Coordinates of C-alpha atoms and ligand atoms in Angstrom, one line a residue:
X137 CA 9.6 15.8 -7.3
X138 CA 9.2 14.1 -11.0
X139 CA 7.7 16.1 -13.8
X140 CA 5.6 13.3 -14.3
X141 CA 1.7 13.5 -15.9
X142 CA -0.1 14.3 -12.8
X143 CA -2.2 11.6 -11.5
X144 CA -4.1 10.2 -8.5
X145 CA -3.5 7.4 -5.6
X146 CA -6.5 5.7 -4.2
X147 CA -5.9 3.6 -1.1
X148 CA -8.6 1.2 0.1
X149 CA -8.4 1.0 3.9
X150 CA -11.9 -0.7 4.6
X151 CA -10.4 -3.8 5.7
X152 CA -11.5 -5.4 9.0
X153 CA -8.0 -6.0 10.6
X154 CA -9.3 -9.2 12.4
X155 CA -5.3 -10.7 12.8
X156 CA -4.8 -7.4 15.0
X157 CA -7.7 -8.1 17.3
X158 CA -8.7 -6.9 20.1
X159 CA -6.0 -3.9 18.9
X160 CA -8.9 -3.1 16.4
X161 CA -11.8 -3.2 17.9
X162 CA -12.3 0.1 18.2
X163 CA -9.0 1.9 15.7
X164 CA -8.6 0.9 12.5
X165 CA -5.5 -1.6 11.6
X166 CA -4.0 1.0 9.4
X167 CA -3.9 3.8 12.3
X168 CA -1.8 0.9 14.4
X169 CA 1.6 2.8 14.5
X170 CA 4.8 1.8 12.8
X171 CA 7.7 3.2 15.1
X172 CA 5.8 6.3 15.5
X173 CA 3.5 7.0 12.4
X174 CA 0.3 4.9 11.8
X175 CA 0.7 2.4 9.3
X176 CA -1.2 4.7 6.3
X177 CA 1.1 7.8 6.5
X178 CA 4.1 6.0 5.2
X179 CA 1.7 4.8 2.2
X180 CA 0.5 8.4 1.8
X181 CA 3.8 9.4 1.8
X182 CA 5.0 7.2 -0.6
X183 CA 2.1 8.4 -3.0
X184 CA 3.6 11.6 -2.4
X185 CA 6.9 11.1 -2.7
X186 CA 6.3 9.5 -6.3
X187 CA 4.7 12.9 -7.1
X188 CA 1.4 12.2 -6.9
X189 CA -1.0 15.3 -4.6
X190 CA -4.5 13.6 -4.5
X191 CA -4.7 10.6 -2.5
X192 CA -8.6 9.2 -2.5
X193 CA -9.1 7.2 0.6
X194 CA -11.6 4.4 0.8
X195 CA -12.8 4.0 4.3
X196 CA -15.0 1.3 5.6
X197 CA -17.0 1.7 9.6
X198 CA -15.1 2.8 12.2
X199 CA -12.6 4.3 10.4
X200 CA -13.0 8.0 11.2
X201 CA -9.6 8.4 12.8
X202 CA -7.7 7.7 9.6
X203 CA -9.5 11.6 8.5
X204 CA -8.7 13.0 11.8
X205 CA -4.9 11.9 11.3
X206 CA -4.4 14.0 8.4
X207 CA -6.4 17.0 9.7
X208 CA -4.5 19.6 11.5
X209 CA -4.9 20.3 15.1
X210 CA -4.9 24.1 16.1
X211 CA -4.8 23.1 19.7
X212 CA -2.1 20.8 19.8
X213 CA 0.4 22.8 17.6
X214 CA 0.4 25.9 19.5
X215 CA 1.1 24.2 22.8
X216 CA 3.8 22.6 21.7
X217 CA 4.7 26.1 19.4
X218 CA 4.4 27.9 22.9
X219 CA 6.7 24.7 24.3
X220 CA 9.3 25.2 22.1
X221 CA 8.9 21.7 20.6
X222 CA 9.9 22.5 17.4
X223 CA 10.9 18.9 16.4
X224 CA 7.8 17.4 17.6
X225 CA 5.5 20.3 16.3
X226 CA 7.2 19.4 12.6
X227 CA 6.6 15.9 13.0
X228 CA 2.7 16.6 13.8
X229 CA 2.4 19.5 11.0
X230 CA 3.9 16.8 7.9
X231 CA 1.1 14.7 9.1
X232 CA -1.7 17.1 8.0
X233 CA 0.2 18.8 4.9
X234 CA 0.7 15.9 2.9
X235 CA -1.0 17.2 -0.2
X236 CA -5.1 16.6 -1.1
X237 CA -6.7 14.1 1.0
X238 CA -10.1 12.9 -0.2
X239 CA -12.4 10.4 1.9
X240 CA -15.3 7.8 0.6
X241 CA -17.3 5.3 2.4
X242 CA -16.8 1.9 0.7
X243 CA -20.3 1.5 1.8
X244 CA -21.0 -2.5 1.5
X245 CA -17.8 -4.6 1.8
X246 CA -17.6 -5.9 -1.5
X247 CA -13.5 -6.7 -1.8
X248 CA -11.1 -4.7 -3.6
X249 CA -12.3 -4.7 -7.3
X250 CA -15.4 -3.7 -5.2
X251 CA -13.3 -0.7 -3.4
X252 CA -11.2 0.6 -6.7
X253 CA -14.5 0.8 -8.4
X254 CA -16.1 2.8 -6.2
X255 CA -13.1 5.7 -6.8
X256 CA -14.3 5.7 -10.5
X257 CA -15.8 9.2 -10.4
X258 CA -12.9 10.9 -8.2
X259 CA -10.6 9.4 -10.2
X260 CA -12.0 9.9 -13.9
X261 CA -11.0 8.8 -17.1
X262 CA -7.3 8.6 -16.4
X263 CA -4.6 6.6 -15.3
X264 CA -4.2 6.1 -11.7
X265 CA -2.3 4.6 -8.8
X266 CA -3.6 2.0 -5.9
X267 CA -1.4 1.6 -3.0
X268 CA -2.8 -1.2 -0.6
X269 CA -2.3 -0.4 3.3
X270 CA -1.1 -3.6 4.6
X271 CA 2.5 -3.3 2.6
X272 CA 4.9 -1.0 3.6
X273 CA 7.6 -0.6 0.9
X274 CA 10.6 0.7 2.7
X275 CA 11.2 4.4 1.2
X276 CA 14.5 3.4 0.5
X277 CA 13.4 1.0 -2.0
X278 CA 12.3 3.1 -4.7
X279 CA 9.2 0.9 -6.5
X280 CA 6.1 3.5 -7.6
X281 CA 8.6 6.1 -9.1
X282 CA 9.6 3.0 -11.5
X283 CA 5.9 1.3 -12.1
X284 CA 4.8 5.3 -13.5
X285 CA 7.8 4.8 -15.7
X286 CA 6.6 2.1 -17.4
X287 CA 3.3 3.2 -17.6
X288 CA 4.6 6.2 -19.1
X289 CA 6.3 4.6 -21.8
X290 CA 3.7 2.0 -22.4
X291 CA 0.5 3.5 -21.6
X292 CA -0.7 0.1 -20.0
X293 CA -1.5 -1.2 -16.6
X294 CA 1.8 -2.5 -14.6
X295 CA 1.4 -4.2 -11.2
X296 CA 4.5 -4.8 -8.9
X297 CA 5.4 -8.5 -7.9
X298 CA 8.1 -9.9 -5.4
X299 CA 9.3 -13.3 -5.3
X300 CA 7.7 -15.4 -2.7
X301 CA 8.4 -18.7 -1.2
X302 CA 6.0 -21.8 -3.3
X303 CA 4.3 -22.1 0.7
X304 CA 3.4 -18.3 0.7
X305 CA 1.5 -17.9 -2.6
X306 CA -1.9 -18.7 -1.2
X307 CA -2.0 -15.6 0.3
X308 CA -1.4 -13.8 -2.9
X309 CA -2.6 -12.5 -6.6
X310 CA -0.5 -14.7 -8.7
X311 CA 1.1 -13.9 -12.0
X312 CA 1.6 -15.7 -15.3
X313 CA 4.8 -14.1 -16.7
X314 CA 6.9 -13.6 -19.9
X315 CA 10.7 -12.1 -19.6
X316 CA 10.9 -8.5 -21.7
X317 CA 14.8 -7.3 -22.3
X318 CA 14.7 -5.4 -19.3
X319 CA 15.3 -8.2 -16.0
X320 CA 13.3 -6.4 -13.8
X321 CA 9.9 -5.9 -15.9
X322 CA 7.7 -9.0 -17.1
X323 CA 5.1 -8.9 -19.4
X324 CA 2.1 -10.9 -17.2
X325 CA 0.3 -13.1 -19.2
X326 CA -2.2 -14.1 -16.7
X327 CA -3.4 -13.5 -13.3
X328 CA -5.0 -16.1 -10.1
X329 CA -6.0 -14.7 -7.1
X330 CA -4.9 -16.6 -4.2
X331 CA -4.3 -19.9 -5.4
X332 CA -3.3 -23.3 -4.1
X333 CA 0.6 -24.0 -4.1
X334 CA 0.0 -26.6 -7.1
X335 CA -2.1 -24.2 -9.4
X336 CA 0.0 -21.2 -8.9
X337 CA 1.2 -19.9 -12.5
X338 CA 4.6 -19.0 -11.0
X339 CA 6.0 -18.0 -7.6
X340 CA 5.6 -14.0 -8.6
X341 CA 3.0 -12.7 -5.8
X342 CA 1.4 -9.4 -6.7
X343 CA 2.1 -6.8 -3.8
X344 CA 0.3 -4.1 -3.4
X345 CA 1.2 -1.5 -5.9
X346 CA -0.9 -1.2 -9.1
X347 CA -1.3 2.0 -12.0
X348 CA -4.2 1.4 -13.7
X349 CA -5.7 2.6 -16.9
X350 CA -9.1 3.4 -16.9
X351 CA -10.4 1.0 -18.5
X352 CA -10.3 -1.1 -15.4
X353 CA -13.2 0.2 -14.2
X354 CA -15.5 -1.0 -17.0
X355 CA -14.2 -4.4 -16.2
X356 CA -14.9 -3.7 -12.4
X357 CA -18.4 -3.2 -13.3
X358 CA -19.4 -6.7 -14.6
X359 CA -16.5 -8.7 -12.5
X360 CA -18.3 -11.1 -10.7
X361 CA -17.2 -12.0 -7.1
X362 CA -14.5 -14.5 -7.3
X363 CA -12.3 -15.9 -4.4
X364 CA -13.9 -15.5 -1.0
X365 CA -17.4 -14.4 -2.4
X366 CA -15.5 -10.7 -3.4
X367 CA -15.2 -9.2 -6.3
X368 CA -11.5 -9.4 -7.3
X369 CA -9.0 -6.5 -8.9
X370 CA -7.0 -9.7 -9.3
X371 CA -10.2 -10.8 -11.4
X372 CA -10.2 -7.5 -13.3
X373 CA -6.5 -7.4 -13.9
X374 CA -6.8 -11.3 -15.4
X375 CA -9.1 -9.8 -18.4
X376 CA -6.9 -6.9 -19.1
X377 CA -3.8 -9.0 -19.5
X378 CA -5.6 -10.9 -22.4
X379 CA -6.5 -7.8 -23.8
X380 CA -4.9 -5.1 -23.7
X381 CA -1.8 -6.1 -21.9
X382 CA -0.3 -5.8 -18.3
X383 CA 3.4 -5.0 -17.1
X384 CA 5.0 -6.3 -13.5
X385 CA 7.7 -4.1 -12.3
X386 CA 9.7 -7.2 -10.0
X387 CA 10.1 -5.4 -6.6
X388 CA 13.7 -6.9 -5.3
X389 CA 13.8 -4.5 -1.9
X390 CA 12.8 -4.0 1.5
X391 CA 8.2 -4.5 2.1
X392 CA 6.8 -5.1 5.2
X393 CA 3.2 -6.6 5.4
X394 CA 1.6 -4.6 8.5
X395 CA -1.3 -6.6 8.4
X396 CA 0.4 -9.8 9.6
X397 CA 1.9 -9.8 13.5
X398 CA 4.9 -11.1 13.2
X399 CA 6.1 -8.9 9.6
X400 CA 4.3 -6.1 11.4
X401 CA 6.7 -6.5 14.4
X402 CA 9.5 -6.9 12.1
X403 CA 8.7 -3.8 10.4
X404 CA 8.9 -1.7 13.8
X405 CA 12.2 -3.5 14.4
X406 CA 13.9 -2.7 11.3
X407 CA 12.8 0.7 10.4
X408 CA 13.6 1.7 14.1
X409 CA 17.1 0.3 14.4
X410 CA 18.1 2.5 11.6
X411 CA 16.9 5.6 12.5
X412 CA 19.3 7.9 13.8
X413 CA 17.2 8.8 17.1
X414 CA 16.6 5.3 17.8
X415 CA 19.0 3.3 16.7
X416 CA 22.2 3.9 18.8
X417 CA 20.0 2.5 21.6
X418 CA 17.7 -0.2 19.8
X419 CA 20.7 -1.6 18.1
X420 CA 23.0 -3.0 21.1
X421 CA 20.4 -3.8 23.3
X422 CA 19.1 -5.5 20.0
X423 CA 22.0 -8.0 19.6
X424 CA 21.9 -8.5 24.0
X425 CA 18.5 -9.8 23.4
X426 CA 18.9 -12.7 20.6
X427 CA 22.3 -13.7 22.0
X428 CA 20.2 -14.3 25.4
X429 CA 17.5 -16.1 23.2
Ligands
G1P520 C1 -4.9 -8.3 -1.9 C2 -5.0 -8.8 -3.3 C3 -4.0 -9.8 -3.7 C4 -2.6 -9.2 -3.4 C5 -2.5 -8.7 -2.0 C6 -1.2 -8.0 -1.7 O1 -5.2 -9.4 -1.0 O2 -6.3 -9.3 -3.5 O3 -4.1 -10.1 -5.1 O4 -1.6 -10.1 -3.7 O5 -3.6 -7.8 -1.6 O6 -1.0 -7.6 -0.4 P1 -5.5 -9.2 0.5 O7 -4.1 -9.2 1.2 O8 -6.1 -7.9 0.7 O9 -6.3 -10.3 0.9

């Protein structure tokens, strides 16, 4: 683990996960499983892997499962103690030791600026970290460990961006940039949320990683809603580029957005195929199937 400043993670989860309907009717979209972990351990893990030990998660309604994930269950580990499941038993214990986890009700479903804001007094005058649910950065892919760097050295805000096809910006935050010497870090120079293939600034989407400096939630407080009638981080992030200034670490690896059916199959597919339990199996019957397609 890094000897990093300590800070915290705050991940929003109060989205409605309409795409995965009926699936969520009733569960929340980030409790829909990934292999065999729901779609939010692998971001709390992440936010622990990068050193971070307080995760602040915003919930919206119906999301009471999320807290019941990371609890432990007595019942459940002794029978499978008294079983002998020792591999399974392992798997359910990382679940509910995965550092600090706090809970808070969104309350009205405002939008993200809406959702950070509301972690202001966990989260304090300090820098922090906001990992979005929907993308799944493959833990190969180191991307958090390297946006801390930069914060570190800079002391500013530093979002992560990916290259995305001129047809897929609409669904994004898009970024204004400037090179620096370094070829994977940008100085952003502005920021549009969501906007049309012709006004996009540049094909650089925001994904969802941002470390924030406090001052971000001053801004929050008088951001008006923008795009969709919701107050915007995007918005936010637009006024602290012109101010004080904003880094984009470019993320060049492996993201999977859970919150859209095909990626989210995708996701399953590829992080199951190489995992030593699964793959030996997954893998030949893999390549069986799409020569019989
Ligand atoms: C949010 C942000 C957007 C960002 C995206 C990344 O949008 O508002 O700027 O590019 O996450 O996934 P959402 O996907 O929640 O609509």
């Amino acid at each position: 683990m890094s000897q990093r400043k300590r800070i915290k993670a705050v991940i929003p989860a109060a989205g409605l996960g309409t795409r995965f309907l009926p699936a969520t009717k009733a569960m929340p979209k980030e409790m829909l499983p990934v292999v065999d972990k729901p779609a939010i351990q692998y971001v709390v893990e992440e936010a622990v892997t990068a050193g971070i030990d307080d995760v602040l998660i915003i919930l919206g309604r119906n999301k009471n499962n999320i807290s019941n994930h990371f609890d432990a269950v007595p019942e459940l580990e002794s029978n499978l103690e008294k079983k002998g499941d020792l591999e399974k038993l392992d798997r359910v214990k990382k679940s509910s030791d995965l550092g600090d986890i706090h809970y808070l009700r969104q309350g009205e479903p405002k939008g993200l600026g809406h959702a950070v804001l509301r972690s202001r007094s966990h989260v304090g005058d300090t820098t922090f970290a906001v990992l979005l649910g929907d993308d799944l950065i493959d833990a190969r892919d180191p991307l958090l460990d390297r946006m801390l760097d930069q914060n570190e050295a800079t002391g500013l805000t530093v979002v992560a961006l990916m290259e995305v096809s001129p047809e897929q910006i609409h669904m994004y935050g898009a970024a204004a940039v400037e090179p620096t010497d370094d070829p994977d870090i940008v100085k952003v120079t502005g920021l549009v949320e969501k906007p049309k293939k012709e006004d996009a600034p540049s094909n650089y989407a925001i994904i969802g990683r941002y470390v924030l400096t406090p001052g971000v939630f001053d801004i929050l407080e008088r951001t008006e809603p923008g795009k969709g009638g919701e107050i915007q981080l995007t918005d936010a992030l637009q006024e602290l580029a012109e101010t004080d200034g904003v880094y984009g670490v470019i993320f060049r690896g492996r993201r999977y957005d859970t919150g859209d059916r095909a990626d989210y199959i995708k996701a399953i597919v590829q992080l199951a195929v190489d995992r030593d339990d699964l793959g030996v199996e997954l893998r030949p019957w893999l390549k069986d199937f799409a020569a019989g397609l």
